[in-house]
Amino acid sequence: MDTPKTLIAVNGLGNSTSVARGWVNLTVKSPSDADFEFQIEALTMSRLTSKLLSAPIDTQSWTHLQNLDHADPFQATASPVDLLLGVDVVTAALRPGLITGPAGTPTALNTVFGWVLMGKGQQQGSDVTQAFSLTVNHELSAALQTFWEVEEISAPKLMSPEDTQCYEHFKENIQ
């Protein structure tokens, strides 16, 4: 993937820091709504998070969530996170529909991508809390980008035949 070179510190919980290596422009589309299209600028990272769900979840008691067309094929096992969408994309993707169940079970929210689940999942044997947030300072990023471009040691540029001829003419005729 060809991305603009940049180094951006991404700060997380517990003062953990990761480094984003670049930016990509993405077009987010809905598999079910041909009219939905959203342009986003995303940071590229080697890994967003550890796999989510540290223990299997028993989904049999979630009768209120049966037979829904999920935005992401739901599996009650640990899986990697491929993309985090900002609230600007999520709010644009909302559709009418909210399904709540008994306390301690997830709620389903309808989006152009399908139904998304949020809330407690009653994990067995683990009491891990996971939360995610990202803030990007574009001005600082641009200043650092300029700094790295100025400080970069570049290889000598090869001159075109016309440039070489002009340079030789200058050396021979101008004192």
Coordinates of N, CA and C in Angstrom, one line a residue:
M1 N 0.8 -1.2 0.0 CA 0.0 0.0 0.0 C 0.9 1.2 0.0
D2 N 0.7 2.1 -0.9 CA 1.5 3.3 -1.1 C 0.8 4.4 -0.2
T3 N 1.5 4.8 0.9 CA 0.9 5.8 1.8 C 1.9 7.0 2.0
P4 N 1.4 8.2 2.2 CA 2.3 9.3 2.5 C 3.1 8.9 3.8
K5 N 4.4 9.2 3.8 CA 5.2 8.8 4.9 C 4.9 9.9 6.1
T6 N 4.7 9.3 7.2 CA 4.5 10.2 8.4 C 4.7 9.3 9.6
L7 N 5.0 9.9 10.7 CA 5.1 9.2 12.0 C 4.2 10.0 13.0
I8 N 3.1 9.4 13.4 CA 2.2 10.0 14.3 C 2.0 9.2 15.5
A9 N 2.3 9.8 16.7 CA 2.1 9.1 17.9 C 0.6 9.0 18.2
V10 N 0.1 7.8 18.5 CA -1.2 7.5 18.9 C -1.2 7.1 20.4
N11 N -1.8 7.9 21.2 CA -1.8 7.6 22.6 C -3.1 6.9 23.0
G12 N -2.9 5.9 23.9 CA -4.0 5.1 24.3 C -4.1 5.1 25.8
L13 N -4.9 4.1 26.3 CA -5.1 4.0 27.8 C -3.9 3.6 28.5
G14 N -3.7 4.0 29.7 CA -2.5 3.7 30.5 C -1.3 4.3 29.9
N15 N -1.4 5.4 29.2 CA -0.3 6.1 28.6 C 0.5 5.3 27.6
S16 N -0.2 4.3 27.0 CA 0.5 3.5 26.0 C 0.5 4.3 24.7
T17 N 1.6 4.1 23.9 CA 1.8 4.9 22.7 C 2.1 3.9 21.6
S18 N 1.5 4.1 20.4 CA 1.8 3.4 19.2 C 2.2 4.4 18.2
V19 N 2.7 4.0 17.1 CA 3.1 4.9 16.0 C 2.4 4.5 14.7
A20 N 1.6 5.5 14.2 CA 1.0 5.3 12.9 C 2.1 5.6 11.8
R21 N 2.1 4.9 10.8 CA 3.1 5.0 9.7 C 2.7 5.8 8.5
G22 N 1.4 6.1 8.4 CA 1.0 6.9 7.3 C -0.5 7.1 7.2
W23 N -1.0 7.7 6.2 CA -2.4 8.0 6.0 C -2.9 7.3 4.7
V24 N -4.1 6.9 4.7 CA -4.8 6.4 3.4 C -6.1 7.1 3.3
N25 N -6.6 7.3 2.1 CA -7.9 7.8 1.9 C -8.8 6.6 1.5
L26 N -9.9 6.4 2.2 CA -10.8 5.3 2.0 C -12.2 5.8 1.6
T27 N -12.8 5.0 0.9 CA -14.2 5.2 0.6 C -15.0 4.1 1.3
V28 N -15.8 4.5 2.2 CA -16.7 3.5 3.0 C -18.0 3.4 2.3
K29 N -18.4 2.2 1.9 CA -19.7 1.9 1.3 C -20.5 0.9 2.0
S30 N -21.8 1.0 1.8 CA -22.7 0.0 2.5 C -22.9 -1.2 1.5
P31 N -23.0 -2.4 2.0 CA -23.3 -3.5 1.2 C -24.8 -3.5 0.8
S32 N -25.6 -2.8 1.6 CA -27.1 -2.9 1.4 C -27.7 -1.6 1.0
D33 N -27.0 -0.5 1.0 CA -27.5 0.8 0.6 C -26.5 1.5 -0.4
A34 N -26.9 1.4 -1.7 CA -26.0 1.8 -2.8 C -25.8 3.4 -2.7
D35 N -26.7 4.1 -2.0 CA -26.6 5.5 -2.0 C -25.6 6.0 -0.9
F36 N -25.2 5.1 0.0 CA -24.3 5.5 1.1 C -22.9 5.3 0.7
E37 N -22.2 6.5 0.8 CA -20.7 6.5 0.5 C -20.1 7.6 1.4
F38 N -19.0 7.3 2.0 CA -18.4 8.2 2.9 C -16.9 8.2 2.7
Q39 N -16.2 9.3 2.5 CA -14.8 9.4 2.3 C -14.2 9.7 3.7
I40 N -13.1 8.9 4.0 CA -12.4 9.1 5.3 C -10.9 9.1 5.0
E41 N -10.2 9.8 5.9 CA -8.8 9.7 5.9 C -8.4 8.9 7.1
A42 N -7.7 7.8 6.9 CA -7.4 6.9 8.0 C -5.9 6.7 8.3
L43 N -5.5 6.6 9.5 CA -4.1 6.3 9.9 C -3.9 4.8 9.6
T44 N -2.7 4.4 9.2 CA -2.3 3.0 9.0 C -1.5 2.6 10.2
M45 N -1.8 1.5 10.7 CA -1.1 1.0 11.9 C -0.8 -0.5 11.6
S46 N 0.2 -1.0 12.3 CA 0.5 -2.4 12.1 C -0.5 -3.3 12.8
R47 N -1.1 -2.8 13.9 CA -2.1 -3.5 14.7 C -2.9 -2.4 15.4
L48 N -4.2 -2.5 15.4 CA -5.1 -1.6 16.1 C -5.2 -1.9 17.6
T49 N -5.5 -3.2 17.9 CA -5.7 -3.6 19.2 C -5.3 -5.1 19.3
S50 N -5.4 -5.6 20.5 CA -5.3 -7.0 20.7 C -6.6 -7.6 20.2
K51 N -6.7 -8.9 20.0 CA -8.0 -9.5 19.6 C -9.0 -9.2 20.7
L52 N -10.2 -8.9 20.2 CA -11.3 -8.6 21.1 C -12.0 -9.9 21.6
L53 N -12.6 -9.9 22.7 CA -13.2 -11.0 23.4 C -12.1 -11.9 23.9
S54 N -11.8 -11.8 25.2 CA -10.8 -12.6 25.7 C -11.3 -14.0 26.2
A55 N -12.6 -14.2 26.2 CA -13.2 -15.5 26.5 C -14.4 -15.7 25.7
P56 N -14.8 -16.9 25.4 CA -16.0 -17.2 24.6 C -17.2 -16.6 25.3
I57 N -18.2 -16.3 24.4 CA -19.5 -15.7 24.9 C -20.6 -16.7 24.6
D58 N -21.5 -16.9 25.5 CA -22.6 -17.8 25.3 C -23.8 -16.9 24.7
T59 N -24.1 -17.0 23.4 CA -25.1 -16.1 22.8 C -26.5 -16.7 22.8
Q60 N -26.6 -17.9 23.3 CA -27.9 -18.6 23.2 C -29.0 -17.9 24.0
S61 N -28.7 -17.2 25.0 CA -29.7 -16.5 25.8 C -30.1 -15.1 25.2
W62 N -29.5 -14.8 24.1 CA -29.8 -13.5 23.5 C -30.9 -13.7 22.4
T63 N -32.0 -14.1 22.9 CA -33.1 -14.4 21.9 C -33.6 -13.1 21.2
H64 N -33.4 -11.9 21.8 CA -33.8 -10.7 21.1 C -32.9 -10.3 20.0
L65 N -31.8 -11.0 19.8 CA -30.8 -10.7 18.8 C -30.7 -11.8 17.7
Q66 N -31.6 -12.8 17.8 CA -31.6 -13.9 16.8 C -32.0 -13.4 15.4
N67 N -31.4 -14.0 14.4 CA -31.8 -13.7 13.0 C -31.6 -12.3 12.5
L68 N -30.7 -11.6 13.1 CA -30.4 -10.2 12.6 C -29.3 -10.3 11.5
D69 N -29.3 -9.4 10.6 CA -28.3 -9.3 9.6 C -27.2 -8.4 10.2
H70 N -26.1 -9.0 10.7 CA -25.1 -8.3 11.4 C -24.2 -7.5 10.4
A71 N -23.6 -6.4 10.9 CA -22.7 -5.6 10.1 C -21.4 -6.4 9.8
D72 N -21.0 -7.1 10.8 CA -19.8 -7.9 10.8 C -20.2 -9.3 11.2
P73 N -19.8 -10.3 10.4 CA -20.2 -11.7 10.8 C -19.8 -11.9 12.2
F74 N -20.8 -12.1 13.1 CA -20.5 -12.2 14.5 C -20.1 -13.6 14.9
Q75 N -19.0 -13.7 15.6 CA -18.5 -15.0 16.1 C -18.2 -14.8 17.6
A76 N -18.6 -15.7 18.4 CA -18.4 -15.5 19.9 C -17.0 -16.0 20.3
T77 N -16.0 -15.7 19.4 CA -14.6 -16.0 19.7 C -13.7 -14.8 19.4
A78 N -12.5 -14.8 19.9 CA -11.6 -13.7 19.7 C -11.3 -13.5 18.2
S79 N -11.3 -12.2 17.8 CA -11.0 -11.9 16.4 C -10.4 -10.5 16.4
P80 N -9.6 -10.3 15.3 CA -8.9 -9.0 15.2 C -9.8 -7.9 14.8
V81 N -9.4 -6.6 15.1 CA -10.1 -5.4 14.6 C -9.4 -4.9 13.4
D82 N -10.2 -4.7 12.3 CA -9.6 -4.3 11.1 C -9.6 -2.8 10.9
L83 N -10.7 -2.1 11.4 CA -11.0 -0.7 11.2 C -11.8 -0.2 12.3
L84 N -11.4 1.0 12.8 CA -12.2 1.8 13.8 C -12.7 3.0 13.0
L85 N -14.0 3.1 13.1 CA -14.7 4.3 12.5 C -15.0 5.3 13.5
G86 N -14.8 6.6 13.1 CA -15.1 7.7 14.0 C -16.6 7.9 14.1
V87 N -16.9 8.7 15.1 CA -18.3 9.0 15.4 C -19.0 9.7 14.2
D88 N -18.2 10.5 13.4 CA -18.8 11.2 12.3 C -19.3 10.2 11.2
V89 N -18.6 9.1 11.1 CA -19.1 8.0 10.1 C -20.2 7.2 10.7
V90 N -20.1 6.9 12.0 CA -21.1 6.1 12.6 C -22.4 6.8 12.7
T91 N -22.4 8.1 13.0 CA -23.7 8.8 13.1 C -24.3 9.0 11.7
A92 N -23.5 9.1 10.7 CA -24.0 9.2 9.3 C -24.6 7.8 8.8
A93 N -24.1 6.8 9.4 CA -24.5 5.4 9.0 C -25.8 4.9 9.8
L94 N -26.2 5.6 10.8 CA -27.4 5.2 11.6 C -28.7 5.1 10.8
R95 N -29.4 4.1 11.1 CA -30.8 3.9 10.5 C -31.8 3.7 11.6
P96 N -33.0 3.9 11.4 CA -34.0 3.6 12.4 C -34.0 2.2 12.9
G97 N -34.0 1.9 14.2 CA -34.0 0.6 14.7 C -33.1 0.4 15.9
L98 N -33.6 0.0 17.0 CA -32.9 -0.3 18.2 C -33.5 -1.4 18.9
I99 N -32.8 -2.5 19.2 CA -33.4 -3.6 19.9 C -32.6 -3.8 21.2
T100 N -33.4 -3.7 22.3 CA -32.8 -3.9 23.6 C -33.4 -5.2 24.2
G101 N -32.6 -5.8 25.1 CA -33.0 -7.0 25.7 C -32.9 -6.9 27.2
P102 N -32.8 -8.0 27.9 CA -32.7 -8.0 29.4 C -31.4 -7.3 29.8
A103 N -31.3 -6.8 31.0 CA -30.1 -6.2 31.6 C -29.0 -7.2 31.5
G104 N -27.8 -6.7 31.1 CA -26.6 -7.5 31.0 C -26.4 -8.2 29.6
T105 N -27.3 -7.9 28.7 CA -27.2 -8.4 27.3 C -27.0 -7.2 26.4
P106 N -26.4 -7.5 25.2 CA -26.1 -6.4 24.3 C -27.4 -5.8 23.7
T107 N -27.2 -4.6 23.2 CA -28.3 -3.9 22.4 C -27.9 -3.9 21.0
A108 N -28.8 -4.0 20.1 CA -28.5 -4.0 18.6 C -29.0 -2.6 18.1
L109 N -28.1 -2.0 17.3 CA -28.4 -0.7 16.6 C -28.3 -0.9 15.1
N110 N -29.3 -0.4 14.4 CA -29.4 -0.6 13.0 C -28.5 0.4 12.3
T111 N -27.7 0.0 11.3 CA -26.9 0.9 10.5 C -27.0 0.5 9.0
V112 N -26.4 1.3 8.2 CA -26.4 1.0 6.7 C -25.5 -0.3 6.5
F113 N -24.7 -0.6 7.4 CA -23.8 -1.8 7.3 C -24.5 -3.1 7.8
G114 N -25.6 -2.9 8.5 CA -26.3 -4.0 9.2 C -26.4 -3.7 10.6
W115 N -26.8 -4.7 11.4 CA -27.0 -4.4 12.9 C -25.6 -4.6 13.6
V116 N -25.3 -3.6 14.5 CA -24.1 -3.7 15.3 C -24.5 -3.9 16.7
L117 N -23.7 -4.7 17.4 CA -24.0 -5.0 18.8 C -23.2 -4.2 19.7
M118 N -23.7 -3.7 20.8 CA -23.0 -3.0 21.8 C -23.5 -3.3 23.2
G119 N -22.6 -3.2 24.2 CA -23.0 -3.4 25.6 C -22.4 -4.6 26.1
K120 N -22.9 -5.1 27.3 CA -22.3 -6.2 27.9 C -22.5 -7.5 27.2
G121 N -21.6 -8.4 27.3 CA -21.7 -9.7 26.6 C -21.6 -10.8 27.6
Q122 N -21.5 -10.6 28.9 CA -21.3 -11.7 29.9 C -20.3 -12.7 29.5
Q123 N -19.0 -12.2 29.5 CA -17.9 -13.1 29.2 C -17.7 -14.0 30.4
Q124 N -17.3 -15.2 30.1 CA -17.1 -16.2 31.1 C -15.6 -16.2 31.5
G125 N -15.4 -16.0 32.8 CA -14.0 -16.2 33.3 C -13.1 -15.0 33.1
S126 N -13.6 -13.8 32.7 CA -12.7 -12.7 32.5 C -13.5 -11.4 32.8
D127 N -12.8 -10.5 33.4 CA -13.4 -9.2 33.7 C -12.6 -8.1 33.1
V128 N -12.3 -8.1 31.8 CA -11.5 -7.2 31.2 C -12.4 -6.1 30.6
T129 N -12.0 -4.8 30.8 CA -12.7 -3.7 30.2 C -11.8 -3.1 29.0
Q130 N -12.4 -2.9 27.9 CA -11.7 -2.4 26.7 C -12.4 -1.2 26.2
A131 N -11.7 -0.1 26.1 CA -12.2 1.2 25.5 C -11.2 1.8 24.6
F132 N -11.7 2.5 23.5 CA -10.8 3.0 22.5 C -11.1 4.4 22.2
S133 N -10.1 5.2 22.0 CA -10.3 6.6 21.7 C -9.0 7.1 20.9
L134 N -9.2 8.0 20.0 CA -8.0 8.5 19.2 C -8.3 9.9 18.8
T135 N -7.3 10.7 19.1 CA -7.4 12.1 18.7 C -6.1 12.4 17.9
V136 N -6.3 13.1 16.8 CA -5.2 13.5 15.9 C -5.1 15.0 15.8
N137 N -3.9 15.5 16.0 CA -3.6 16.9 15.9 C -3.0 17.1 14.5
H138 N -3.9 17.6 13.6 CA -3.4 17.7 12.2 C -2.3 18.8 12.0
E139 N -2.4 19.9 12.8 CA -1.4 20.9 12.7 C 0.0 20.4 13.1
L140 N 0.0 19.6 14.2 CA 1.3 19.0 14.7 C 1.8 18.0 13.7
S141 N 0.9 17.2 13.2 CA 1.3 16.2 12.2 C 1.9 16.8 11.0
A142 N 1.3 17.9 10.5 CA 1.8 18.6 9.3 C 3.2 19.2 9.6
A143 N 3.3 19.8 10.8 CA 4.6 20.4 11.2 C 5.7 19.3 11.2
L144 N 5.4 18.2 11.8 CA 6.3 17.1 11.9 C 6.7 16.5 10.5
Q145 N 5.6 16.4 9.6 CA 5.9 16.0 8.3 C 6.8 16.9 7.6
T146 N 6.6 18.2 7.7 CA 7.5 19.2 7.1 C 9.0 19.0 7.6
F147 N 9.1 18.9 8.9 CA 10.4 18.7 9.6 C 11.1 17.5 9.0
W148 N 10.4 16.4 8.9 CA 11.1 15.2 8.4 C 11.4 15.3 6.9
E149 N 10.6 16.0 6.2 CA 11.0 16.2 4.7 C 12.2 17.1 4.6
V150 N 12.3 18.1 5.5 CA 13.5 19.0 5.4 C 14.7 18.3 5.9
E151 N 14.6 17.5 6.9 CA 15.8 16.8 7.5 C 16.2 15.5 6.7
E152 N 15.3 15.1 5.8 CA 15.6 13.9 5.1 C 16.8 14.0 4.2
I153 N 17.7 13.1 4.3 CA 18.9 13.1 3.4 C 18.5 12.4 2.1
S154 N 18.6 13.1 1.1 CA 18.1 12.6 -0.2 C 19.3 12.2 -1.1
A155 N 19.0 11.3 -2.0 CA 20.0 10.8 -2.9 C 20.2 11.9 -4.0
P156 N 21.3 12.1 -4.6 CA 21.5 13.1 -5.6 C 20.5 12.8 -6.8
K157 N 19.9 13.8 -7.3 CA 18.9 13.7 -8.4 C 19.7 13.6 -9.7
L158 N 19.3 12.7 -10.5 CA 19.8 12.5 -11.9 C 19.3 13.6 -12.8
M159 N 20.2 14.3 -13.5 CA 19.7 15.3 -14.4 C 19.3 14.7 -15.8
S160 N 18.4 15.4 -16.4 CA 18.0 15.0 -17.7 C 19.1 15.4 -18.7
P161 N 19.1 14.9 -19.9 CA 20.1 15.3 -20.9 C 20.1 16.8 -21.1
E162 N 18.9 17.4 -21.2 CA 18.8 18.8 -21.4 C 19.4 19.6 -20.2
D163 N 19.1 19.2 -19.0 CA 19.7 19.8 -17.8 C 21.2 19.7 -17.8
T164 N 21.7 18.5 -18.1 CA 23.2 18.3 -18.2 C 23.8 19.2 -19.2
Q165 N 23.3 19.3 -20.3 CA 23.8 20.2 -21.4 C 23.8 21.7 -20.9
C166 N 22.7 22.1 -20.3 CA 22.6 23.5 -19.8 C 23.7 23.7 -18.7
Y167 N 23.8 22.8 -17.8 CA 24.8 22.9 -16.7 C 26.2 23.0 -17.3
E168 N 26.6 22.1 -18.3 CA 27.9 22.2 -18.9 C 28.1 23.5 -19.6
H169 N 27.1 24.0 -20.3 CA 27.2 25.3 -21.0 C 27.5 26.4 -20.0
F170 N 26.8 26.4 -18.8 CA 27.0 27.4 -17.8 C 28.4 27.3 -17.3
K171 N 28.9 26.1 -17.0 CA 30.3 26.0 -16.4 C 31.3 26.5 -17.4
E172 N 31.1 26.3 -18.7 CA 32.1 26.6 -19.7 C 32.1 28.1 -20.1
N173 N 30.9 28.8 -20.0 CA 30.8 30.1 -20.5 C 30.6 31.2 -19.4
I174 N 30.3 30.8 -18.2 CA 30.0 31.8 -17.2 C 31.2 31.7 -16.2
Q175 N 31.8 32.9 -15.9 CA 33.0 32.9 -15.0 C 32.6 33.5 -13.7

